[in-house]
Coordinates of C-alpha atoms and ligand atoms in Angstrom, one line a residue:
X1 CA 32.3 24.1 -40.1
X2 CA 30.0 21.3 -39.0
X3 CA 27.3 22.1 -36.4
X4 CA 28.0 20.4 -33.2
X5 CA 25.2 22.0 -31.1
X6 CA 22.6 20.0 -29.4
X7 CA 19.8 20.5 -26.9
X8 CA 19.0 19.0 -23.5
X9 CA 15.5 20.2 -23.0
X10 CA 15.6 24.0 -23.0
X11 CA 19.4 24.0 -22.6
X12 CA 21.4 24.6 -25.8
X13 CA 24.9 23.1 -25.7
X14 CA 27.5 24.5 -28.3
X15 CA 28.7 20.9 -28.5
X16 CA 27.7 17.5 -26.9
X17 CA 30.8 16.8 -24.8
X18 CA 30.6 17.3 -21.0
X19 CA 32.6 16.1 -18.2
X20 CA 31.1 13.5 -15.9
X21 CA 30.2 14.1 -12.1
X22 CA 33.0 13.2 -9.7
X23 CA 35.8 13.1 -12.2
X24 CA 36.3 16.8 -12.8
X25 CA 35.8 18.2 -9.2
X26 CA 34.3 21.7 -9.4
X27 CA 36.6 22.5 -12.4
X28 CA 39.1 24.4 -10.3
X29 CA 41.8 21.7 -10.6
X30 CA 41.5 21.6 -14.4
X31 CA 41.5 25.3 -15.4
X32 CA 45.3 25.5 -15.6
X33 CA 45.4 22.6 -18.1
X34 CA 42.8 23.6 -20.6
X35 CA 40.5 26.2 -21.9
X36 CA 37.2 25.2 -19.9
X37 CA 35.1 27.5 -22.2
X38 CA 35.3 24.9 -24.9
X39 CA 33.4 22.3 -23.1
X40 CA 29.7 21.6 -23.9
X41 CA 28.8 21.7 -20.1
X42 CA 30.3 20.8 -16.8
X43 CA 28.8 18.4 -14.3
X44 CA 30.0 19.0 -10.9
X45 CA 30.9 16.5 -8.2
X46 CA 27.8 15.3 -6.6
X47 CA 26.9 17.5 -3.5
X48 CA 24.8 16.7 -0.6
X49 CA 23.1 18.9 2.0
X50 CA 25.7 18.6 4.6
X51 CA 29.5 18.1 4.0
X52 CA 30.7 14.5 3.7
X53 CA 34.1 13.0 4.3
X54 CA 33.4 10.1 2.1
X55 CA 34.5 6.5 2.7
X56 CA 37.7 5.3 4.3
X57 CA 40.8 4.7 2.1
X58 CA 41.8 2.9 0.1
X59 CA 39.0 4.0 -2.1
X60 CA 40.4 3.8 -5.7
X61 CA 42.4 1.1 -7.6
X62 CA 43.2 0.3 -11.1
X63 CA 41.7 -2.6 -12.9
X64 CA 42.1 -3.9 -16.4
X65 CA 40.8 -1.0 -18.8
X66 CA 39.4 0.7 -15.8
X67 CA 39.3 1.6 -12.2
X68 CA 37.3 1.0 -9.1
X69 CA 36.3 3.8 -6.8
X70 CA 34.3 4.1 -3.5
X71 CA 34.7 7.7 -2.8
X72 CA 31.4 7.8 -1.0
X73 CA 30.4 11.3 -2.2
X74 CA 33.1 13.2 -0.4
X75 CA 31.9 16.9 -0.8
X76 CA 31.8 20.3 1.0
X77 CA 28.1 20.4 1.3
X78 CA 25.4 22.6 -0.4
X79 CA 26.2 26.0 1.2
X80 CA 30.0 25.9 0.7
X81 CA 29.4 24.8 -2.8
X82 CA 27.2 27.8 -3.5
X83 CA 29.6 30.2 -1.8
X84 CA 33.0 29.0 -2.9
X85 CA 32.6 26.6 -5.8
X86 CA 29.9 27.9 -7.8
X87 CA 31.3 31.4 -8.5
X88 CA 34.5 29.8 -10.0
X89 CA 32.3 27.6 -12.3
X90 CA 30.1 30.5 -13.3
X91 CA 33.1 32.5 -14.6
X92 CA 33.8 29.7 -17.1
X93 CA 30.7 30.7 -19.0
X94 CA 30.0 27.0 -19.7
X95 CA 26.6 25.6 -18.6
X96 CA 26.9 24.3 -15.0
X97 CA 25.0 21.1 -14.3
X98 CA 24.9 20.6 -10.5
X99 CA 24.8 16.9 -9.4
X100 CA 22.9 16.3 -6.1
X101 CA 22.1 13.3 -3.8
X102 CA 20.6 12.6 -0.5
X103 CA 22.6 10.8 2.2
X104 CA 19.8 8.8 3.8
X105 CA 16.5 10.7 3.6
X106 CA 15.4 11.1 -0.1
X107 CA 13.6 14.4 1.0
X108 CA 17.0 16.0 0.9
X109 CA 16.8 16.0 -2.9
X110 CA 13.8 18.3 -2.5
X111 CA 15.7 20.7 -0.1
X112 CA 18.7 20.8 -2.6
X113 CA 16.6 21.4 -5.6
X114 CA 14.6 24.1 -4.1
X115 CA 17.6 26.1 -3.1
X116 CA 19.4 25.5 -6.4
X117 CA 16.3 26.5 -8.3
X118 CA 16.7 30.1 -7.2
X119 CA 20.3 30.3 -8.4
X120 CA 20.9 31.7 -12.0
X121 CA 24.3 30.1 -12.5
X122 CA 22.8 26.7 -12.2
X123 CA 21.8 25.6 -15.8
X124 CA 20.5 22.2 -14.8
X125 CA 20.3 19.7 -11.9
X126 CA 21.4 16.2 -12.2
X127 CA 19.8 13.8 -9.7
X128 CA 22.3 11.2 -8.7
X129 CA 20.0 8.4 -7.7
X130 CA 22.6 5.8 -8.7
X131 CA 25.7 6.2 -6.5
X132 CA 26.7 2.7 -5.5
X133 CA 29.0 3.7 -2.7
X134 CA 26.6 4.8 0.1
X135 CA 26.0 1.5 1.8
X136 CA 22.4 1.6 0.9
X137 CA 20.8 -1.9 0.4
X138 CA 18.9 -0.5 -2.6
X139 CA 19.3 2.4 -4.9
X140 CA 16.3 4.6 -5.9
X141 CA 17.3 4.0 -9.6
X142 CA 16.9 0.3 -9.2
X143 CA 13.2 0.6 -8.9
X144 CA 11.0 2.2 -11.6
X145 CA 8.3 3.3 -9.0
X146 CA 10.7 4.8 -6.7
X147 CA 12.4 6.5 -9.5
X148 CA 9.0 7.9 -10.6
X149 CA 8.2 9.1 -7.2
X150 CA 11.5 10.8 -6.6
X151 CA 11.7 12.6 -9.9
X152 CA 8.1 13.8 -9.7
X153 CA 8.6 15.2 -6.3
X154 CA 11.6 17.2 -7.3
X155 CA 9.9 18.2 -10.5
X156 CA 7.3 20.1 -8.5
X157 CA 9.9 22.3 -6.8
X158 CA 12.1 23.4 -9.7
X159 CA 11.8 24.9 -13.0
X160 CA 15.4 24.0 -13.8
X161 CA 16.3 21.3 -16.4
X162 CA 16.2 18.1 -14.6
X163 CA 18.5 15.2 -15.5
X164 CA 18.2 11.8 -13.9
X165 CA 21.3 9.7 -13.6
X166 CA 20.6 6.1 -13.8
X167 CA 22.4 2.8 -12.6
X168 CA 23.5 0.1 -14.8
X169 CA 23.1 -2.3 -11.9
X170 CA 19.6 -3.4 -13.0
X171 CA 18.3 -6.2 -15.2
X172 CA 16.4 -3.9 -17.5
X173 CA 17.3 -0.2 -17.9
X174 CA 14.5 0.9 -20.2
X175 CA 11.6 0.9 -17.6
X176 CA 13.6 3.0 -15.2
X177 CA 14.5 5.4 -18.0
X178 CA 10.8 5.5 -18.9
X179 CA 9.8 6.2 -15.3
X180 CA 12.2 9.2 -15.1
X181 CA 10.6 10.5 -18.4
X182 CA 7.1 10.0 -17.2
X183 CA 8.0 11.8 -14.0
X184 CA 9.0 14.9 -15.8
X185 CA 12.8 14.4 -16.1
X186 CA 14.1 16.5 -19.2
X187 CA 16.9 13.9 -19.8
X188 CA 18.6 10.9 -18.4
X189 CA 22.3 10.3 -17.9
X190 CA 23.6 6.8 -18.2
X191 CA 25.5 5.0 -16.9
X192 CA 26.9 5.4 -13.4
X193 CA 29.5 2.8 -12.3
X194 CA 28.9 -1.0 -12.3
X195 CA 29.3 -2.7 -8.8
X196 CA 32.5 -4.6 -8.8
X197 CA 35.3 -6.0 -6.5
X198 CA 39.0 -6.5 -6.6
X199 CA 41.3 -8.6 -4.4
X200 CA 45.0 -8.3 -3.7
X201 CA 46.2 -11.9 -3.8
X202 CA 49.5 -11.2 -2.2
X203 CA 48.0 -9.5 0.8
X204 CA 44.8 -11.5 0.5
X205 CA 43.0 -8.4 1.1
X206 CA 40.4 -6.2 -0.6
X207 CA 41.8 -3.6 -2.8
X208 CA 39.0 -1.1 -1.8
X209 CA 38.5 -0.8 2.0
X210 CA 34.7 -1.2 1.9
X211 CA 34.9 -4.1 -0.6
X212 CA 32.3 -3.3 -3.2
X213 CA 33.0 -0.4 -5.4
X214 CA 32.1 1.2 -8.8
X215 CA 33.9 0.1 -12.0
X216 CA 34.4 2.7 -14.7
X217 CA 36.5 3.3 -17.7
X218 CA 36.8 1.5 -21.1
X219 CA 36.0 -1.9 -19.5
X220 CA 32.4 -0.8 -19.1
X221 CA 31.9 0.9 -22.4
X222 CA 30.1 -2.0 -24.3
X223 CA 27.7 -2.4 -21.3
X224 CA 27.0 1.4 -21.4
X225 CA 26.5 1.5 -25.2
X226 CA 24.1 -1.3 -24.9
X227 CA 22.1 0.4 -22.2
X228 CA 21.9 3.7 -24.0
X229 CA 20.6 1.8 -27.1
X230 CA 18.1 0.0 -25.0
X231 CA 16.9 3.2 -23.4
X232 CA 16.7 5.1 -26.6
X233 CA 14.3 2.4 -28.0
X234 CA 11.9 3.3 -25.2
X235 CA 12.2 7.1 -24.3
X236 CA 12.0 10.4 -26.3
X237 CA 13.9 12.6 -23.9
X238 CA 17.6 13.2 -24.5
X239 CA 20.1 10.6 -23.3
X240 CA 23.6 11.8 -22.0
X241 CA 25.7 8.7 -22.6
X242 CA 28.8 7.8 -20.7
X243 CA 31.1 5.0 -19.7
X244 CA 34.6 4.5 -20.8
X245 CA 34.6 7.4 -23.3
X246 CA 38.3 8.0 -24.1
X247 CA 38.2 9.5 -27.7
X248 CA 35.9 10.8 -30.5
X249 CA 35.3 7.3 -31.7
X250 CA 34.1 6.0 -28.3
X251 CA 31.8 9.2 -28.0
X252 CA 30.4 8.4 -31.4
X253 CA 29.5 4.9 -30.5
X254 CA 27.1 6.5 -27.8
X255 CA 25.7 9.1 -30.3
X256 CA 24.9 6.4 -32.8
X257 CA 23.3 4.3 -30.2
X258 CA 21.0 7.1 -29.3
X259 CA 22.8 9.7 -27.0
X260 CA 22.3 13.4 -27.7
X261 CA 25.3 14.3 -25.6
X262 CA 28.2 12.5 -23.9
X263 CA 30.1 12.7 -20.6
X264 CA 33.7 12.0 -20.2
X265 CA 34.7 10.6 -16.7
X266 CA 37.7 8.3 -15.9
X267 CA 39.6 9.5 -19.0
X268 CA 40.0 12.8 -17.3
X269 CA 42.4 11.3 -14.8
X270 CA 44.7 10.1 -17.6
X271 CA 44.6 13.2 -19.8
X272 CA 42.8 16.3 -18.4
X273 CA 42.5 17.7 -21.8
X274 CA 40.8 14.6 -23.4
X275 CA 37.4 16.2 -23.6
X276 CA 38.7 19.1 -25.7
X277 CA 40.4 16.5 -27.9
X278 CA 37.2 14.7 -28.3
X279 CA 35.4 17.9 -29.4
X280 CA 38.1 18.3 -32.0
X281 CA 37.8 14.7 -33.0
X282 CA 34.1 14.9 -33.6
X283 CA 34.6 18.1 -35.8
X284 CA 37.0 16.2 -37.9
X285 CA 34.8 13.0 -38.2
X286 CA 31.9 15.1 -39.4
X287 CA 34.1 17.1 -41.9
X288 CA 35.6 14.0 -43.3
X289 CA 32.2 12.3 -43.6
X290 CA 30.7 15.4 -45.0
X291 CA 28.0 15.4 -42.2
X292 CA 26.8 19.0 -41.7
X293 CA 25.1 18.5 -38.3
X294 CA 25.9 16.1 -35.5
X295 CA 22.1 15.8 -34.8
X296 CA 21.9 13.6 -38.0
X297 CA 24.0 11.0 -36.3
X298 CA 22.0 10.8 -33.0
X299 CA 20.4 7.3 -32.8
X300 CA 21.0 6.8 -36.4
X301 CA 22.3 3.1 -35.9
X302 CA 19.9 0.7 -37.7
X303 CA 19.8 -2.9 -36.6
Ligands
FMN1 C1 36.5 8.6 -8.9 C2 35.0 8.8 -9.5 C3 34.1 9.5 -8.7 C4 32.8 9.6 -9.2 N1 31.9 10.3 -8.5 C5 30.6 10.5 -9.0 C6 29.7 11.4 -8.4 O1 30.0 12.0 -7.4 N2 28.4 11.4 -8.9 C7 28.1 10.7 -10.0 O2 26.9 10.9 -10.5 N3 28.9 9.9 -10.6 C8 30.2 9.8 -10.2 N4 31.0 9.0 -10.8 C9 30.5 8.2 -12.0 C10 31.0 8.9 -13.3 O3 30.3 10.2 -13.4 C11 30.5 8.0 -14.5 O4 29.1 7.9 -14.5 C12 31.1 6.7 -14.6 O5 32.5 6.8 -14.1 C13 31.2 6.1 -16.0 O6 31.9 7.0 -16.9 P1 33.5 6.7 -17.1 O7 33.7 5.3 -17.5 O8 33.9 7.7 -18.4 O9 34.2 7.1 -15.9 C14 32.4 8.9 -10.4 C15 33.3 8.1 -11.1 C16 34.6 8.0 -10.6 C17 35.6 7.2 -11.4

């Protein structure tokens, strides 16, 4: 049996396949469809300090080979998450990576991280500094200095494994990934969604109420693979790659480009069991190619 285990900092995952923030809720909706225990890790829907209703509808639509979303971080807030969602997640026995964001004041990241730091069921914290749906003029992850400042401040208040989630809406991803690493991030996740727009020509109206939204799904995969590769040339911390992963082959593209682990997002909406199928597919690929350990493949692409 090939070895699929990987490490994200101190965190050991039995396999490199996780589910991406915002596409798997808090796992409750998925437990009837699949054996959650098989997942490498679960990344929760981003939470904020206070509950949020999110953006007005319509806030999702289909696009060629993908979808647009402008959910706007709808979530029940930190305390309800801890009381009601975390116990269910804990029962799965799978590492729980809690995604957090601030609404307007970046200091909220500190408050959130401080509180989560004390909770054993939290395996890692993912800093979502790349949500394109909050009507901010600029994202923290669009600036290397701001990324460095935010990550280093959070680093001071928590011993938990820190993962920084980056935006593809930048000219050059490598300096931002490097800033996260230099500030003490244990890993980076990339990519979040690409800003995009879609128009209904019959109604001559926007398909998403607020106009600009985030594009995800297979349409963005080549962009995501390119960015993982570019970041991998510059940093030594693990990369969690995502963007349009739908099967083992697409997961392998990311691993060959330099990702230590992968996250499955939009594909969960089409097939809730897809991540389990990807794990099986990775095992098969390794066996067929007589590769004993998936780590041999990480960043093994030579150009
Ligand atoms: C409906 C929807 C909601 C999302 N919500 C979040 C979120 O709350 N936090 C976050 O970091 N990313 C969020 N994302 C981005 C995904 O985690 C992922 O980075 C992105 O969709 C690319 O992967 P994919 O093409 O496999 O979906 C969301 C994506 C979708 C489609």
